[in-house]
């Protein structure tokens, strides 16, 4: 099992460019999440998907969109990147439906917006 | 809204001594409290968790205690070692599958040789 995988590992964007961060999990988990972590800060929830076909806003959703493509994949899109979106982005999954709340994190994507 | 406060933000202890990190939560519906460890440049990983029907849980040198009445829980690391140096995050989750997980702001633990 690869667990939770994310692509790309690193990305540099110019202000106004768009990009999609990809996340996939092979643990058959129902729930998936996107977080951002700014330097020296905690994890802030951007969006989450409690189950396939549903998505909901988290604490900091502005400037982002998500797609739960299927049970395995959950993508995060930046339509018009801004320097304030420079951060490390973590995807995570859990099996909330089975009362297994442990979150398994991907390796992260480091994004720099110039 | 729901909130999790974590203290201290930084902690430095002598190798071999104990470290304690404390968190308080606001949502009385929270019933699951995990602790994650994040080493520099790595992903957060679960180290221990506790559910609301239990007051204390121990795993070797790590223990977590929960006081539901006061809405606070703590991480205890005994006989600290250099590899314990990391950032530790607490979190609180409610029973409903729609409940969001709320993380504390993290504690940077440094172990002095």
Tab-separated table of C-alpha atoms in Angstrom:
chain	number	residue	atom	x	y	z
A	1	UNK	CA	0.000	0.000	0.000
A	2	UNK	CA	1.277	3.432	-0.941
A	3	UNK	CA	-1.091	5.116	1.523
A	4	UNK	CA	-1.760	8.731	0.547
A	5	UNK	CA	0.154	10.109	-2.421
A	6	UNK	CA	0.344	13.675	-3.667
A	7	UNK	CA	1.618	15.269	-6.856
A	8	UNK	CA	3.541	17.398	-7.494
A	9	UNK	CA	6.070	17.530	-4.627
A	10	UNK	CA	7.126	21.082	-5.467
A	11	UNK	CA	5.668	23.822	-7.642
A	12	UNK	CA	6.502	27.419	-8.414
A	13	UNK	CA	3.744	29.591	-9.884
A	14	UNK	CA	3.468	33.165	-10.964
A	15	UNK	CA	0.650	35.291	-9.579
A	16	UNK	CA	-2.519	34.624	-11.560
A	17	UNK	CA	-1.532	31.194	-12.835
A	18	UNK	CA	-3.727	28.200	-12.113
A	19	UNK	CA	-2.864	24.675	-11.077
A	20	UNK	CA	-4.356	21.511	-9.649
A	21	UNK	CA	-2.868	19.519	-6.787
A	22	UNK	CA	-3.597	15.819	-7.011
A	23	UNK	CA	-4.186	13.421	-4.124
A	24	UNK	CA	-4.945	9.711	-4.129
A	25	UNK	CA	-5.343	7.085	-1.402
A	26	UNK	CA	-5.404	3.316	-1.679
A	27	UNK	CA	-6.821	2.531	1.783
A	28	UNK	CA	-10.492	2.562	0.686
A	29	UNK	CA	-11.166	5.492	3.023
A	30	UNK	CA	-14.429	7.385	2.818
A	31	UNK	CA	-13.208	10.814	3.872
A	32	UNK	CA	-10.513	12.999	2.372
A	33	UNK	CA	-9.143	16.420	3.362
A	34	UNK	CA	-6.983	19.251	2.136
A	35	UNK	CA	-4.929	21.323	4.610
A	36	UNK	CA	-2.443	24.114	4.284
A	37	UNK	CA	0.442	24.646	6.663
A	38	UNK	CA	2.206	27.976	6.693
A	39	UNK	CA	5.739	28.260	8.147
A	40	UNK	CA	5.710	27.731	11.893
A	41	UNK	CA	1.948	27.353	11.901
A	42	UNK	CA	-0.560	24.613	12.456
A	43	UNK	CA	-2.765	22.826	9.964
A	44	UNK	CA	-5.745	24.698	8.590
A	45	UNK	CA	-8.506	22.823	6.812
A	46	UNK	CA	-9.288	24.127	3.331
A	47	UNK	CA	-11.933	21.672	2.118
A	48	UNK	CA	-12.981	18.176	2.971
A	49	UNK	CA	-15.051	15.389	1.475
A	50	UNK	CA	-16.863	13.268	4.044
A	51	UNK	CA	-17.758	10.695	1.406
A	52	UNK	CA	-17.647	10.203	-2.333
A	53	UNK	CA	-19.859	12.777	-4.031
A	54	UNK	CA	-19.796	15.348	-1.245
A	55	UNK	CA	-17.490	18.273	-0.497
A	56	UNK	CA	-17.621	20.945	2.178
A	57	UNK	CA	-15.730	24.086	3.075
A	58	UNK	CA	-13.260	24.096	5.893
A	59	UNK	CA	-11.690	26.993	7.752
A	60	UNK	CA	-9.923	28.708	4.800
A	61	UNK	CA	-11.689	27.834	1.504
A	62	UNK	CA	-11.393	31.180	-0.315
A	63	UNK	CA	-9.343	30.969	-3.511
A	64	UNK	CA	-9.648	27.181	-3.789
A	65	UNK	CA	-11.928	24.612	-5.356
A	66	UNK	CA	-12.005	20.856	-4.944
A	67	UNK	CA	-13.224	17.814	-6.812
A	68	UNK	CA	-13.843	14.367	-5.347
A	69	UNK	CA	-13.231	12.536	-8.590
A	70	UNK	CA	-13.971	9.101	-7.130
A	71	UNK	CA	-13.424	7.347	-3.827
A	72	UNK	CA	-9.651	7.324	-4.298
A	73	UNK	CA	-8.954	10.800	-5.622
A	74	UNK	CA	-9.483	14.319	-4.259
A	75	UNK	CA	-7.989	17.269	-6.126
A	76	UNK	CA	-7.437	20.876	-5.064
A	77	UNK	CA	-7.471	23.646	-7.650
A	78	UNK	CA	-6.094	27.165	-7.432
A	79	UNK	CA	-7.785	29.165	-10.196
A	80	UNK	CA	-5.703	32.326	-9.864
A	81	UNK	CA	-2.752	31.868	-7.555
A	82	UNK	CA	-1.762	34.636	-5.142
A	83	UNK	CA	1.425	35.034	-3.047
A	84	UNK	CA	-0.701	34.488	0.085
A	85	UNK	CA	-1.250	30.917	-1.117
A	86	UNK	CA	2.438	30.109	-0.737
A	87	UNK	CA	2.339	27.208	1.681
A	88	UNK	CA	2.756	23.477	2.132
A	89	UNK	CA	-0.396	21.608	1.199
A	90	UNK	CA	-1.229	18.292	2.807
A	91	UNK	CA	-3.884	15.864	1.716
A	92	UNK	CA	-5.228	13.362	4.236
A	93	UNK	CA	-7.743	10.554	4.384
A	94	UNK	CA	-9.673	8.723	7.087
A	95	UNK	CA	-12.405	6.146	7.393
A	96	UNK	CA	-14.908	8.315	9.261
A	97	UNK	CA	-17.857	6.191	8.250
A	98	UNK	CA	-16.439	3.277	10.200
A	99	UNK	CA	-15.638	5.492	13.189
A	100	UNK	CA	-11.979	5.314	12.316
A	101	UNK	CA	-11.069	8.937	12.645
A	102	UNK	CA	-7.292	8.590	12.372
A	103	UNK	CA	-6.077	10.810	9.558
A	104	UNK	CA	-3.315	9.578	7.288
A	105	UNK	CA	-1.391	12.354	5.614
A	106	UNK	CA	0.306	12.527	2.257
A	107	UNK	CA	3.919	13.767	1.926
A	108	UNK	CA	2.824	17.316	1.081
A	109	UNK	CA	3.176	19.698	-1.859
A	110	UNK	CA	5.383	22.766	-1.400
A	111	UNK	CA	3.934	25.658	-3.390
A	112	UNK	CA	5.638	28.975	-3.985
A	113	UNK	CA	3.676	31.767	-5.642
A	114	UNK	CA	5.787	34.643	-6.930
B	1	UNK	CA	-16.874	28.380	16.260
B	2	UNK	CA	-15.030	25.333	17.518
B	3	UNK	CA	-11.528	25.938	18.764
B	4	UNK	CA	-8.577	23.980	20.122
B	5	UNK	CA	-5.938	25.844	22.104
B	6	UNK	CA	-2.526	24.284	22.605
B	7	UNK	CA	0.216	25.276	25.063
B	8	UNK	CA	3.069	25.889	25.152
B	9	UNK	CA	4.029	26.880	21.619
B	10	UNK	CA	7.668	25.964	22.280
B	11	UNK	CA	9.165	23.644	24.879
B	12	UNK	CA	12.782	22.800	25.615
B	13	UNK	CA	13.630	19.988	28.021
B	14	UNK	CA	16.798	18.187	29.072
B	15	UNK	CA	17.235	14.746	27.609
B	16	UNK	CA	15.791	12.213	30.036
B	17	UNK	CA	13.320	14.656	31.559
B	18	UNK	CA	9.557	14.652	30.945
B	19	UNK	CA	7.601	16.914	28.609
B	20	UNK	CA	3.936	17.863	28.944
B	21	UNK	CA	1.804	19.558	26.292
B	22	UNK	CA	-1.732	20.700	27.052
B	23	UNK	CA	-4.789	21.335	24.889
B	24	UNK	CA	-8.259	22.660	25.610
B	25	UNK	CA	-11.249	22.356	23.298
B	26	UNK	CA	-14.504	24.215	23.045
B	27	UNK	CA	-16.895	21.784	21.335
B	28	UNK	CA	-18.475	19.593	24.009
B	29	UNK	CA	-19.517	17.141	21.243
B	30	UNK	CA	-15.863	16.242	20.581
B	31	UNK	CA	-15.212	12.631	21.435
B	32	UNK	CA	-11.908	11.713	19.767
B	33	UNK	CA	-8.563	13.341	20.546
B	34	UNK	CA	-5.498	12.373	18.500
B	35	UNK	CA	-1.928	13.604	18.829
B	36	UNK	CA	0.295	13.959	15.782
B	37	UNK	CA	4.066	14.309	15.557
B	38	UNK	CA	5.634	16.185	12.666
B	39	UNK	CA	9.379	15.991	12.145
B	40	UNK	CA	11.076	18.713	10.134
B	41	UNK	CA	10.053	18.536	6.484
B	42	UNK	CA	7.882	15.475	7.021
B	43	UNK	CA	4.169	14.750	7.159
B	44	UNK	CA	2.223	14.659	10.455
B	45	UNK	CA	1.891	11.148	11.843
B	46	UNK	CA	-0.389	9.843	14.571
B	47	UNK	CA	1.446	8.868	17.758
B	48	UNK	CA	-1.402	8.284	20.203
B	49	UNK	CA	-5.129	8.960	20.517
B	50	UNK	CA	-7.838	8.776	23.142
B	51	UNK	CA	-11.603	8.536	23.047
B	52	UNK	CA	-14.001	10.301	25.372
B	53	UNK	CA	-14.958	7.152	27.267
B	54	UNK	CA	-11.371	6.747	28.513
B	55	UNK	CA	-9.479	8.952	30.970
B	56	UNK	CA	-5.927	7.875	30.223
B	57	UNK	CA	-4.014	5.878	27.646
B	58	UNK	CA	-0.356	4.888	27.625
B	59	UNK	CA	1.979	3.582	24.964
B	60	UNK	CA	5.539	3.018	26.212
B	61	UNK	CA	6.980	6.488	26.955
B	62	UNK	CA	3.921	8.369	25.709
B	63	UNK	CA	0.665	8.899	27.579
B	64	UNK	CA	-2.420	11.007	27.033
B	65	UNK	CA	-4.916	12.087	29.689
B	66	UNK	CA	-8.389	13.469	29.130
B	67	UNK	CA	-10.611	15.506	31.432
B	68	UNK	CA	-13.969	15.774	29.643
B	69	UNK	CA	-15.555	17.887	32.337
B	70	UNK	CA	-12.869	20.540	32.039
B	71	UNK	CA	-12.522	19.957	28.275
B	72	UNK	CA	-8.794	19.527	28.283
B	73	UNK	CA	-6.334	16.794	27.384
B	74	UNK	CA	-2.580	16.458	27.698
B	75	UNK	CA	0.338	14.613	26.125
B	76	UNK	CA	3.052	13.314	28.442
B	77	UNK	CA	6.421	12.118	27.148
B	78	UNK	CA	8.719	10.545	29.728
B	79	UNK	CA	12.464	9.855	29.510
B	80	UNK	CA	12.752	12.139	26.501
B	81	UNK	CA	15.246	11.292	23.779
B	82	UNK	CA	16.746	13.366	20.924
B	83	UNK	CA	14.399	11.726	18.418
B	84	UNK	CA	11.434	13.204	20.319
B	85	UNK	CA	12.386	16.633	18.938
B	86	UNK	CA	9.548	17.612	16.597
B	87	UNK	CA	6.350	19.647	16.391
B	88	UNK	CA	3.387	18.054	18.147
B	89	UNK	CA	-0.230	18.794	17.264
B	90	UNK	CA	-3.333	17.967	19.241
B	91	UNK	CA	-6.756	17.720	17.626
B	92	UNK	CA	-10.398	17.247	18.551
B	93	UNK	CA	-13.122	15.594	16.465
B	94	UNK	CA	-16.846	15.292	17.013
B	95	UNK	CA	-18.936	12.163	16.717
B	96	UNK	CA	-20.771	13.097	13.529
B	97	UNK	CA	-19.074	12.142	10.278
B	98	UNK	CA	-19.711	15.708	9.169
B	99	UNK	CA	-17.752	17.084	12.111
B	100	UNK	CA	-14.565	18.780	11.172
B	101	UNK	CA	-11.283	17.963	12.812
B	102	UNK	CA	-9.844	20.981	14.577
B	103	UNK	CA	-6.077	21.079	15.141
B	104	UNK	CA	-4.205	22.966	17.802
B	105	UNK	CA	-1.512	25.373	16.674
B	106	UNK	CA	1.353	23.034	17.547
B	107	UNK	CA	4.176	22.768	20.090
B	108	UNK	CA	7.801	22.746	18.983
B	109	UNK	CA	9.601	20.381	21.361
B	110	UNK	CA	13.395	20.527	21.565
B	111	UNK	CA	15.406	17.994	23.544
B	112	UNK	CA	18.687	19.367	24.937
B	113	UNK	CA	21.547	16.833	25.118
